[in-house]
CSV table of C-alpha atoms and ligand atoms in Angstrom, one decimal:
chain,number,residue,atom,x,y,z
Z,1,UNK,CA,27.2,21.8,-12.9
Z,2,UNK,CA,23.6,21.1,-12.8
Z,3,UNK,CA,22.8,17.2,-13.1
Z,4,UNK,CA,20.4,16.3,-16.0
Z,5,UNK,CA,16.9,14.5,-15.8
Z,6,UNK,CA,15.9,12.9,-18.9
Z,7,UNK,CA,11.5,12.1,-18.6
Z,8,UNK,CA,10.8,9.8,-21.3
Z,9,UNK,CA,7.1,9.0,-22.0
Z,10,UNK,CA,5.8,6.8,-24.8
Z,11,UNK,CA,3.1,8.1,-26.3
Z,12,UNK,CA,0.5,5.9,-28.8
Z,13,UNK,CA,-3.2,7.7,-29.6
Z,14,UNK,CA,-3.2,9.9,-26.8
Z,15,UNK,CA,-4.8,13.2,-28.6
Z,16,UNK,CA,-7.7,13.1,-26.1
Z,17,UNK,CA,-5.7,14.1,-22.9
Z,18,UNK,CA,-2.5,14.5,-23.5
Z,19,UNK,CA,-2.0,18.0,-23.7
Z,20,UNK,CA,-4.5,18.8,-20.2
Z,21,UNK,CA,-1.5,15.9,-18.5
Z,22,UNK,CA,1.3,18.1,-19.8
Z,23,UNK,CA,0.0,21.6,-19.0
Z,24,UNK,CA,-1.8,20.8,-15.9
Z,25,UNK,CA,0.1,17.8,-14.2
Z,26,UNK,CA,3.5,17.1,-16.0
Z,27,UNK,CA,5.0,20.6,-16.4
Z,28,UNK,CA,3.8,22.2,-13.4
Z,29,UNK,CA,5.8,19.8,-11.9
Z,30,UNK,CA,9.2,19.9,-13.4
Z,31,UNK,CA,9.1,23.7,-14.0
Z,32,UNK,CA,9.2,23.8,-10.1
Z,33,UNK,CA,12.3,21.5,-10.4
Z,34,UNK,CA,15.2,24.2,-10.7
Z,35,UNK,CA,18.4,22.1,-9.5
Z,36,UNK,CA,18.6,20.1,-12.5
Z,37,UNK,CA,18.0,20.5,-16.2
Z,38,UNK,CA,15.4,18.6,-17.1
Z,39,UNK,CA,14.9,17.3,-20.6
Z,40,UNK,CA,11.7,15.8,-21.7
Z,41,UNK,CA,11.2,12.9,-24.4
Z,42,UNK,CA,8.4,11.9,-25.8
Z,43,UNK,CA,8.6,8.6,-28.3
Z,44,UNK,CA,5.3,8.8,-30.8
Z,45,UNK,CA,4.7,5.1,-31.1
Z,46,UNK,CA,3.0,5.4,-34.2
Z,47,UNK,CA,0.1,7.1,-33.1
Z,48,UNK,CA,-2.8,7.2,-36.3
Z,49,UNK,CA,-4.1,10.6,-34.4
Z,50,UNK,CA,-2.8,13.9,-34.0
Z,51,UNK,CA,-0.5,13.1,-31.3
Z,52,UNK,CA,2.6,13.9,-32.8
Z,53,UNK,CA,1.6,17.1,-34.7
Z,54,UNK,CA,0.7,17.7,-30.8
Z,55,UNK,CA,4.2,16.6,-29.3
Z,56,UNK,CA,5.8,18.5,-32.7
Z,57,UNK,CA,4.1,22.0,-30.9
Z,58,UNK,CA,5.6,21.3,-27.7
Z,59,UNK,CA,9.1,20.4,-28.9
Z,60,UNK,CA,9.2,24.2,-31.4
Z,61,UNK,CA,8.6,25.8,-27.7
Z,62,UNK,CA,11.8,24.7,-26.1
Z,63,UNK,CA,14.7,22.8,-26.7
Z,64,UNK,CA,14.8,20.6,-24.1
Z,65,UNK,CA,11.7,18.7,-25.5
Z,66,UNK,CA,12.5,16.4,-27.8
Z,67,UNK,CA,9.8,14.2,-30.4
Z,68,UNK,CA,11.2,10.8,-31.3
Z,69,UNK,CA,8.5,9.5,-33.7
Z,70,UNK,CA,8.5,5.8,-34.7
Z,71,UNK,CA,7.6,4.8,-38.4
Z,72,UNK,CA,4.9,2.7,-36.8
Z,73,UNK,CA,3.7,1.3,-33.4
Z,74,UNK,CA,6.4,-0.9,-32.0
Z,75,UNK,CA,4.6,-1.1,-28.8
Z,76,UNK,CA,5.7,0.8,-25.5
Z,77,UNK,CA,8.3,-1.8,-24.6
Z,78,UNK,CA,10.6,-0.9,-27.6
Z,79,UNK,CA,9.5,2.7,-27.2
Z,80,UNK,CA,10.8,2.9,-23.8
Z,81,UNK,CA,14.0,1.7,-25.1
Z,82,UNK,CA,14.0,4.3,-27.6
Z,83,UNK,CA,13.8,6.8,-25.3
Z,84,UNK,CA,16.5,5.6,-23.0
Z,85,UNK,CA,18.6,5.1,-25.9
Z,86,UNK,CA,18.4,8.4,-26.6
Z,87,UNK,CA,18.3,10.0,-23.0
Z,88,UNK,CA,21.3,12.2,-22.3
Z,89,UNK,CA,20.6,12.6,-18.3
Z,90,UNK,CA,22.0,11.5,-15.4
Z,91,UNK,CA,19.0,9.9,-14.4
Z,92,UNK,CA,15.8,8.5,-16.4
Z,93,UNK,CA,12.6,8.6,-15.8
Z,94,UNK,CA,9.4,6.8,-17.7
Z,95,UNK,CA,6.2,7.7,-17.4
Z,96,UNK,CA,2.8,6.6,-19.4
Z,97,UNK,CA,0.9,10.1,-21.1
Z,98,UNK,CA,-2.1,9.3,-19.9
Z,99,UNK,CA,-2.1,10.8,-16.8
Z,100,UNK,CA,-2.3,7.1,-14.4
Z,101,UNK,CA,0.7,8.2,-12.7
Z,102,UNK,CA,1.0,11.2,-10.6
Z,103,UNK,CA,3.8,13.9,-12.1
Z,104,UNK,CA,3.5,15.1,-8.6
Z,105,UNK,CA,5.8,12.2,-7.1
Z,106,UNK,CA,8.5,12.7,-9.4
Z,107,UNK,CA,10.4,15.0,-6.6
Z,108,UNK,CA,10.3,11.8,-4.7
Z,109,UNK,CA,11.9,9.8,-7.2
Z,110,UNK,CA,14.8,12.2,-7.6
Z,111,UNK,CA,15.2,12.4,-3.8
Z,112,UNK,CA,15.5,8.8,-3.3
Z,113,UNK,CA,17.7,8.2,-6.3
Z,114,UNK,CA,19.9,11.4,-4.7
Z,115,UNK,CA,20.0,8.9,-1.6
Z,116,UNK,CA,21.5,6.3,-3.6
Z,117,UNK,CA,19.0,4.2,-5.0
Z,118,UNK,CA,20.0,3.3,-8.7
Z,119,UNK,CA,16.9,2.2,-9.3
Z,120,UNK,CA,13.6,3.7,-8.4
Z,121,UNK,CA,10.2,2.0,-9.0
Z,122,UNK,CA,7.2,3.2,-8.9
Z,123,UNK,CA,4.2,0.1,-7.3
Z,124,UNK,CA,0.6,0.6,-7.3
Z,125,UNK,CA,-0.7,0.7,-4.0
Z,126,UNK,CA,-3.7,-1.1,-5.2
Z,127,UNK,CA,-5.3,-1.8,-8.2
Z,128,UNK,CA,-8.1,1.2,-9.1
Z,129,UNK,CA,-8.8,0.9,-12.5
Z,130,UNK,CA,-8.7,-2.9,-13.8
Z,131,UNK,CA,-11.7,-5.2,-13.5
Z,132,UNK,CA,-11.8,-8.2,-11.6
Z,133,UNK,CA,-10.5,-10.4,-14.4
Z,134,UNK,CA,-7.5,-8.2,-14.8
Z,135,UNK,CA,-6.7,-8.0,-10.8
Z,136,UNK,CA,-7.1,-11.9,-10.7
Z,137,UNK,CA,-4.8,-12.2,-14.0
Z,138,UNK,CA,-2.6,-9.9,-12.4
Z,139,UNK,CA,-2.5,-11.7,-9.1
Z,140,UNK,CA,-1.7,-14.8,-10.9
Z,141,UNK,CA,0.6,-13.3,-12.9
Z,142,UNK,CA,3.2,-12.2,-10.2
Z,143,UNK,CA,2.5,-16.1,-8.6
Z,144,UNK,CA,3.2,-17.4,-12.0
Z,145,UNK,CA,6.6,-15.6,-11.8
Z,146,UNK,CA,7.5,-16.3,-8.4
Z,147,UNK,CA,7.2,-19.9,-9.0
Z,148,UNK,CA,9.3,-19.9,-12.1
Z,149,UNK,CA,12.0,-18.3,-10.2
Z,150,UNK,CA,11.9,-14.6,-10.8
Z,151,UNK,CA,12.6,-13.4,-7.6
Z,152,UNK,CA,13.3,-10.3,-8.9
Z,153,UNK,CA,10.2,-8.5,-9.6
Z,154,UNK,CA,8.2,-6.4,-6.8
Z,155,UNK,CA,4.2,-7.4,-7.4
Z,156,UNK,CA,2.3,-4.4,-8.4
Z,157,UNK,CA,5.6,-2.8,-9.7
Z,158,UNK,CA,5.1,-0.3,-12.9
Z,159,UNK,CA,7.2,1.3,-15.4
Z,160,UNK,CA,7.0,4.8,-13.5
Z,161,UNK,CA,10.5,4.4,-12.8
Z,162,UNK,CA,13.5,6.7,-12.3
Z,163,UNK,CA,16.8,5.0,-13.1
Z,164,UNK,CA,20.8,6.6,-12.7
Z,165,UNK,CA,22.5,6.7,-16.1
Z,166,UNK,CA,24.8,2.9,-14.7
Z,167,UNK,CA,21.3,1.5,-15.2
Z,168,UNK,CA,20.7,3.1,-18.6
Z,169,UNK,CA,24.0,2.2,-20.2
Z,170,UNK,CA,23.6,-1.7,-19.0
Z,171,UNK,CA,20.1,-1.3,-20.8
Z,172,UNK,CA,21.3,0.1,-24.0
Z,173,UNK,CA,23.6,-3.1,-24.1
Z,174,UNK,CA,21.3,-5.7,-23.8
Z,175,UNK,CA,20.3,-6.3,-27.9
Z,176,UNK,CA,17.0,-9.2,-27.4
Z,177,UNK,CA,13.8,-8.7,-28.9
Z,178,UNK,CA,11.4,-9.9,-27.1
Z,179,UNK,CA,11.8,-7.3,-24.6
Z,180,UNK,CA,10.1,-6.4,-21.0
Z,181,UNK,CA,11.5,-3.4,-19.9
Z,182,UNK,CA,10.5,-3.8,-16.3
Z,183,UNK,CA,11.7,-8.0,-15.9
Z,184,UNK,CA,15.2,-6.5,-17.6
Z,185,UNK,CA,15.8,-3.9,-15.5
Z,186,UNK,CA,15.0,-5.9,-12.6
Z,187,UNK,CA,17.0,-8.3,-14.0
Z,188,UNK,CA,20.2,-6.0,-13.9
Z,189,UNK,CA,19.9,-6.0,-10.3
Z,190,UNK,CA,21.4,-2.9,-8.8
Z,191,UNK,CA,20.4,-0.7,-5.5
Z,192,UNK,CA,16.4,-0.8,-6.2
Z,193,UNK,CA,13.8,1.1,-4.1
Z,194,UNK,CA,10.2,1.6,-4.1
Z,195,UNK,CA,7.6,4.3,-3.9
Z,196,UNK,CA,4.2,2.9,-3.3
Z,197,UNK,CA,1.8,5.3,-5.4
Z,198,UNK,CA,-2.1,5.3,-6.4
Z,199,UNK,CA,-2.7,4.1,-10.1
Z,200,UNK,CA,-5.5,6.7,-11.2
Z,201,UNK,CA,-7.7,7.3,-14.0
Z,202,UNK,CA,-6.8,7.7,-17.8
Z,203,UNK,CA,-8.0,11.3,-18.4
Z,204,UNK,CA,-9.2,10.4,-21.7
Z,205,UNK,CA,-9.1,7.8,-24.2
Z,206,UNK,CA,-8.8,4.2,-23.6
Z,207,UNK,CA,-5.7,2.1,-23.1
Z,208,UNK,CA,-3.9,0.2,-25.6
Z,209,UNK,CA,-3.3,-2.3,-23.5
Z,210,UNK,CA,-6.7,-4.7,-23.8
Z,211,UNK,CA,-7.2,-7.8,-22.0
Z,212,UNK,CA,-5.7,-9.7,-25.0
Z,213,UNK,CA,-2.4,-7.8,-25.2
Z,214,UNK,CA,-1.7,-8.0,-21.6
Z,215,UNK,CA,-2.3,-11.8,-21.7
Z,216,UNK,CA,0.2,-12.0,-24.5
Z,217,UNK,CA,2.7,-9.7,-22.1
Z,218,UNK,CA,2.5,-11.9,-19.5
Z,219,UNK,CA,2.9,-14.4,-21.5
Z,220,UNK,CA,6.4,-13.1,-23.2
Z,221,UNK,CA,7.5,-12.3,-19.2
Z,222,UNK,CA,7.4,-16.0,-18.6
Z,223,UNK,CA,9.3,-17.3,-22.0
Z,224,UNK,CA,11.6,-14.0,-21.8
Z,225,UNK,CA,12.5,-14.6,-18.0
Z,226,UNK,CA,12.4,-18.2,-17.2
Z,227,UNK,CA,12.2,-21.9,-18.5
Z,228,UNK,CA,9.8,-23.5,-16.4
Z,229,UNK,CA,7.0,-23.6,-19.0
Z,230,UNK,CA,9.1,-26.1,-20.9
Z,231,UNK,CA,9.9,-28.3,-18.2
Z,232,UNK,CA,6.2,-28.5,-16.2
Z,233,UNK,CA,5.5,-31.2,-19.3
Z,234,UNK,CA,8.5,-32.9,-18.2
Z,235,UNK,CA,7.9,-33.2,-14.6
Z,236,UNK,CA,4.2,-34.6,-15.6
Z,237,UNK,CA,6.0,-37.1,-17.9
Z,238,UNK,CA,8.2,-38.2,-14.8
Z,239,UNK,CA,4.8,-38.5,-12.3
Z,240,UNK,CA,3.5,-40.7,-15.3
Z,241,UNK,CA,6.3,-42.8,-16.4
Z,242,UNK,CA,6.7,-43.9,-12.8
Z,243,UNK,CA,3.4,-44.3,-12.1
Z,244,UNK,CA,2.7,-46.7,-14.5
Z,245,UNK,CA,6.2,-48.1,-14.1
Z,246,UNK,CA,5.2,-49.4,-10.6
Z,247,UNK,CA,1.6,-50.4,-12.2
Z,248,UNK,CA,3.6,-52.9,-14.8
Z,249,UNK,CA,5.7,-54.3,-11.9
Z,250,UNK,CA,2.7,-55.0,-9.8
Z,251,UNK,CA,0.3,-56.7,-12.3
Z,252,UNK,CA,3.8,-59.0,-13.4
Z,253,UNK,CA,4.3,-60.2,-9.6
Z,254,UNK,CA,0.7,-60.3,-8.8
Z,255,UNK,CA,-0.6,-61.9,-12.0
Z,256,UNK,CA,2.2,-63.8,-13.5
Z,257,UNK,CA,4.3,-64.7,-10.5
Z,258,UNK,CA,2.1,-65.0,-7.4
Z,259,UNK,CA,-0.9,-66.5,-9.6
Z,260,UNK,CA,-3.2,-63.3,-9.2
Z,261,UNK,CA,-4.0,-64.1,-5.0
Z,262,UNK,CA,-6.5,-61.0,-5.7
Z,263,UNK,CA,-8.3,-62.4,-8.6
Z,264,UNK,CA,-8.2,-59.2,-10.4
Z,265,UNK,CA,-8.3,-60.8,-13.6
Z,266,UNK,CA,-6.5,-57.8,-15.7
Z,267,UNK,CA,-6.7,-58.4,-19.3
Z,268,UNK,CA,-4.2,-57.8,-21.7
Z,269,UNK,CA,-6.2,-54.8,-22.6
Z,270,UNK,CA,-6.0,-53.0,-19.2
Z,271,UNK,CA,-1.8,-54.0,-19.6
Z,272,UNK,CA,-1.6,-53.0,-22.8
Z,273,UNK,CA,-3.3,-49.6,-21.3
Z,274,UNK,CA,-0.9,-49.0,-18.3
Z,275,UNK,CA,2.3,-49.8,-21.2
Z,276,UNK,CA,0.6,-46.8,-22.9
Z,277,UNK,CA,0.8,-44.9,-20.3
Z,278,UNK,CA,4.6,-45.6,-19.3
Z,279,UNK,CA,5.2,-44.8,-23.1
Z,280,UNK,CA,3.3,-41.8,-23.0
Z,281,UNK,CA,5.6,-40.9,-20.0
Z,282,UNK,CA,8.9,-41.4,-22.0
Z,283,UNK,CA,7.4,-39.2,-24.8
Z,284,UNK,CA,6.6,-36.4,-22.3
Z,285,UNK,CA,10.1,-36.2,-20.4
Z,286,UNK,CA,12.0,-37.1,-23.7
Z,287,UNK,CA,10.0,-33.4,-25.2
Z,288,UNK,CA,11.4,-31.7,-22.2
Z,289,UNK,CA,14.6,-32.6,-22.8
Z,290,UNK,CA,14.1,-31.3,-26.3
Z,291,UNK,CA,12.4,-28.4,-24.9
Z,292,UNK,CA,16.2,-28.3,-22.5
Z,293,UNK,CA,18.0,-27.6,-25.4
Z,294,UNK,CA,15.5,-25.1,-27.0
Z,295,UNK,CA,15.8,-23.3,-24.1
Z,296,UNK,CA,19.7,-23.3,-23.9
Z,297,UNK,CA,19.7,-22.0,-27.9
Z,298,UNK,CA,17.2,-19.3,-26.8
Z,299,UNK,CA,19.3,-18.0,-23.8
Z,300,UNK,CA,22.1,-18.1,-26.4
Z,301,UNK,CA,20.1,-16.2,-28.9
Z,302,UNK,CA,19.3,-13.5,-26.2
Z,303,UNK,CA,22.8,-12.3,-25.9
Z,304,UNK,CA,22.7,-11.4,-22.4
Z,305,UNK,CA,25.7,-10.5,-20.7
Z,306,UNK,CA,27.1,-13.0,-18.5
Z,307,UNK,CA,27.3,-10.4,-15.5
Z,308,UNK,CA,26.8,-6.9,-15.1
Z,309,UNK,CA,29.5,-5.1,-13.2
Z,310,UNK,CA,28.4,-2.1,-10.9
Z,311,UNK,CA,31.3,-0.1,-12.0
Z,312,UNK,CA,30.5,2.8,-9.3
Z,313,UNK,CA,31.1,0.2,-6.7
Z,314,UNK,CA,34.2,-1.7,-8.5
Z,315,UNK,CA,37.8,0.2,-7.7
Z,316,UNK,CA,40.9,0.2,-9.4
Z,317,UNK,CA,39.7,-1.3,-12.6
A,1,UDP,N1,1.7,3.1,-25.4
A,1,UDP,C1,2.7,3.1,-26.4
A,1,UDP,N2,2.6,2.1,-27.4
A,1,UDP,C2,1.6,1.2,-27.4
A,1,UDP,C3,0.6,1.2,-26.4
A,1,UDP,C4,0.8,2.1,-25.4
A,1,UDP,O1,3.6,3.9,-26.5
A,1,UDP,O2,1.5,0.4,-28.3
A,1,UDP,C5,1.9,4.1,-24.4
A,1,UDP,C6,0.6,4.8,-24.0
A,1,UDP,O3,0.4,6.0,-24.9
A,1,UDP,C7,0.8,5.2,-22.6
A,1,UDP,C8,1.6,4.0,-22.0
A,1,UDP,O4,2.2,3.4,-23.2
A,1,UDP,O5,1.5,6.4,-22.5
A,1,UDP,C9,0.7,3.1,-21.3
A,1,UDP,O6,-0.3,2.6,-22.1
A,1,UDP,P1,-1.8,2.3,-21.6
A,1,UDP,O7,-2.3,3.4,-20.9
A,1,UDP,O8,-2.5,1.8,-22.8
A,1,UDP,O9,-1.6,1.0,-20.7
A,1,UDP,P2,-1.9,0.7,-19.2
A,1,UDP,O10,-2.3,2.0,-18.5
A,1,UDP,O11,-3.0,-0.3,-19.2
A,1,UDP,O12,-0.6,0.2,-18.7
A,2,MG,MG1,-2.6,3.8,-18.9
């Protein structure tokens, strides 16, 4: 039997160019694919154009394409789940509508998950279409990352992304919110492999995705994936709290016991200062403590599983 490929793409106000990316790029493409059944889903994020009236032609053509059309926009993070949710394939693979990512490397993607790669990602070779600000954000970004731990994620990786149906059904278990597709799937481990590709133009329109939203993305990576945020506060506290620790100590010996040898003649304003400081100290790493717990309740609230077990790989279960 033929294995299925399910191509999920998220679609929000992309009237403009969508339908020259499906009959020029996208379907070209997977028309030529003839050893597997390919089934196409497109997830209307709420789109206030005539996007979906657009997708709703495509889908009366042929069975295999299939609308899911969200009540509003919930944003391409929860569209993507929707779509994986619903994908029936063997394999999964996202893609944006507008065109960024070539359809033509898609044969790739299959090939290399054919060789056993569970997971297939898609990194931009280098950066084309963002302005300096974003490429610096960007850079910063994946340093931010790296130094709060996430080891996981490849810089420059995208959600063009094939991944085998293990992957999915991990995915469709995992119930948090605040959700980053890409930092979750890297998350889930698994055999991952890359394909280096050339992030191109929109072909029309403009992205969703302004400066603002990508700031607040990053910023829900770094409270979604890791809790060093909370505890950089605490480590300045510690830095503090000793500092002015050894201050104290050395204005009591040299004032108070020794008789002040290097006639300083610190007032009790500049001690009262350096206590302020110490206290200020103990408020900071007492916060991160706080901020400890916060952080437990929120891993709690995520309902991750503790493990995911790579049942392909597992025997006699
Ligand atoms: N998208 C979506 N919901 C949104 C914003 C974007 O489904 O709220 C889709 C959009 O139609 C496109 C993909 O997500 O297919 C990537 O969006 P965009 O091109 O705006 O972002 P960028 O290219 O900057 O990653
Ligand atoms: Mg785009």
């Amino acid at each position: 039997m033929k294995k299925t490929i399910s191509v999920i793409i998220p679609a929000h106000n992309e009237e403009e160019g969508i339908t020259h990316f499906l009959d020029k790029e996208l379907f070209p493409v997977l028309d030529k694919i003839k050893d597997y059944n390919i089934e196409t889903i497109f997830v209307n994020d709420g789109s206030t154009d005539k996007t979906l009236s657009i997708l709703q032609q495509y889908a009366e053509k042929s069975r295999n394409i299939k609308v899911i059309s969200f009540s509003r926009n919930f944003g391409k993070e929860v569209a993507l789940a929707a779509g994986l949710r619903y994908a029936k394939g063997d394999a999964a693979l996202t893609m944006d509508a507008d065109g960024q990512q070539p359809p033509s490397l898609i044969p790739k993607f299959i090939e290399k998950w054919e060789q056993g790669a569970e997971i297939v990602t898609g990194v931009r070779d280098h950066f084309t279409k963002h302005g300096l600000v974003q490429k610096l954000g960007s850079k910063l970004f994946y340093w931010l990352l790296r130094k709060m731990g996430n080891r996981y994620t490849v810089p420059g990786s995208t959600d063009f992304r094939l991944i085998d149906r293990a992957v999915i059904d991990e995915y469709n278990q995992l119930t948090e919110h605040n959700r980053i597709t890409r930092g979750l799937i890297d998350w889930l481990g698994f055999n991952q492999q890359y394909i280096e590709y050339t992030y191109g133009a929109r072909i029309a329109g403009k992205p969703s995705y302004n400066l603002s939203k990508l700031f607040h993305l990053a910023i829900d990576s770094f409270i979604s994936m890791s809790t060093t945020p909370l505890l950089i506060f605490g480590y300045i506290g510690v830095i503090i709290t000793i500092f002015s620790f050894l201050l104290g100590m050395f204005v009591i010996i040299q004032q108070y016991i020794l008789g002040d040898p290097l006639h300083l003649y610190w007032n009790g304003a500049v001690q009262m200062e350096i206590f302020i400081t110490f206290l200020v100290g103990l408020v900071l790493i007492s916060q991160a403590i706080t901020a400890l717990y916060i952080s437990h309740i929120h891993a709690e609230t995520q309902g991750r599983p503790l493990y995911i077990v790579d049942k392909k790989a597992s025997r006699n279960l």
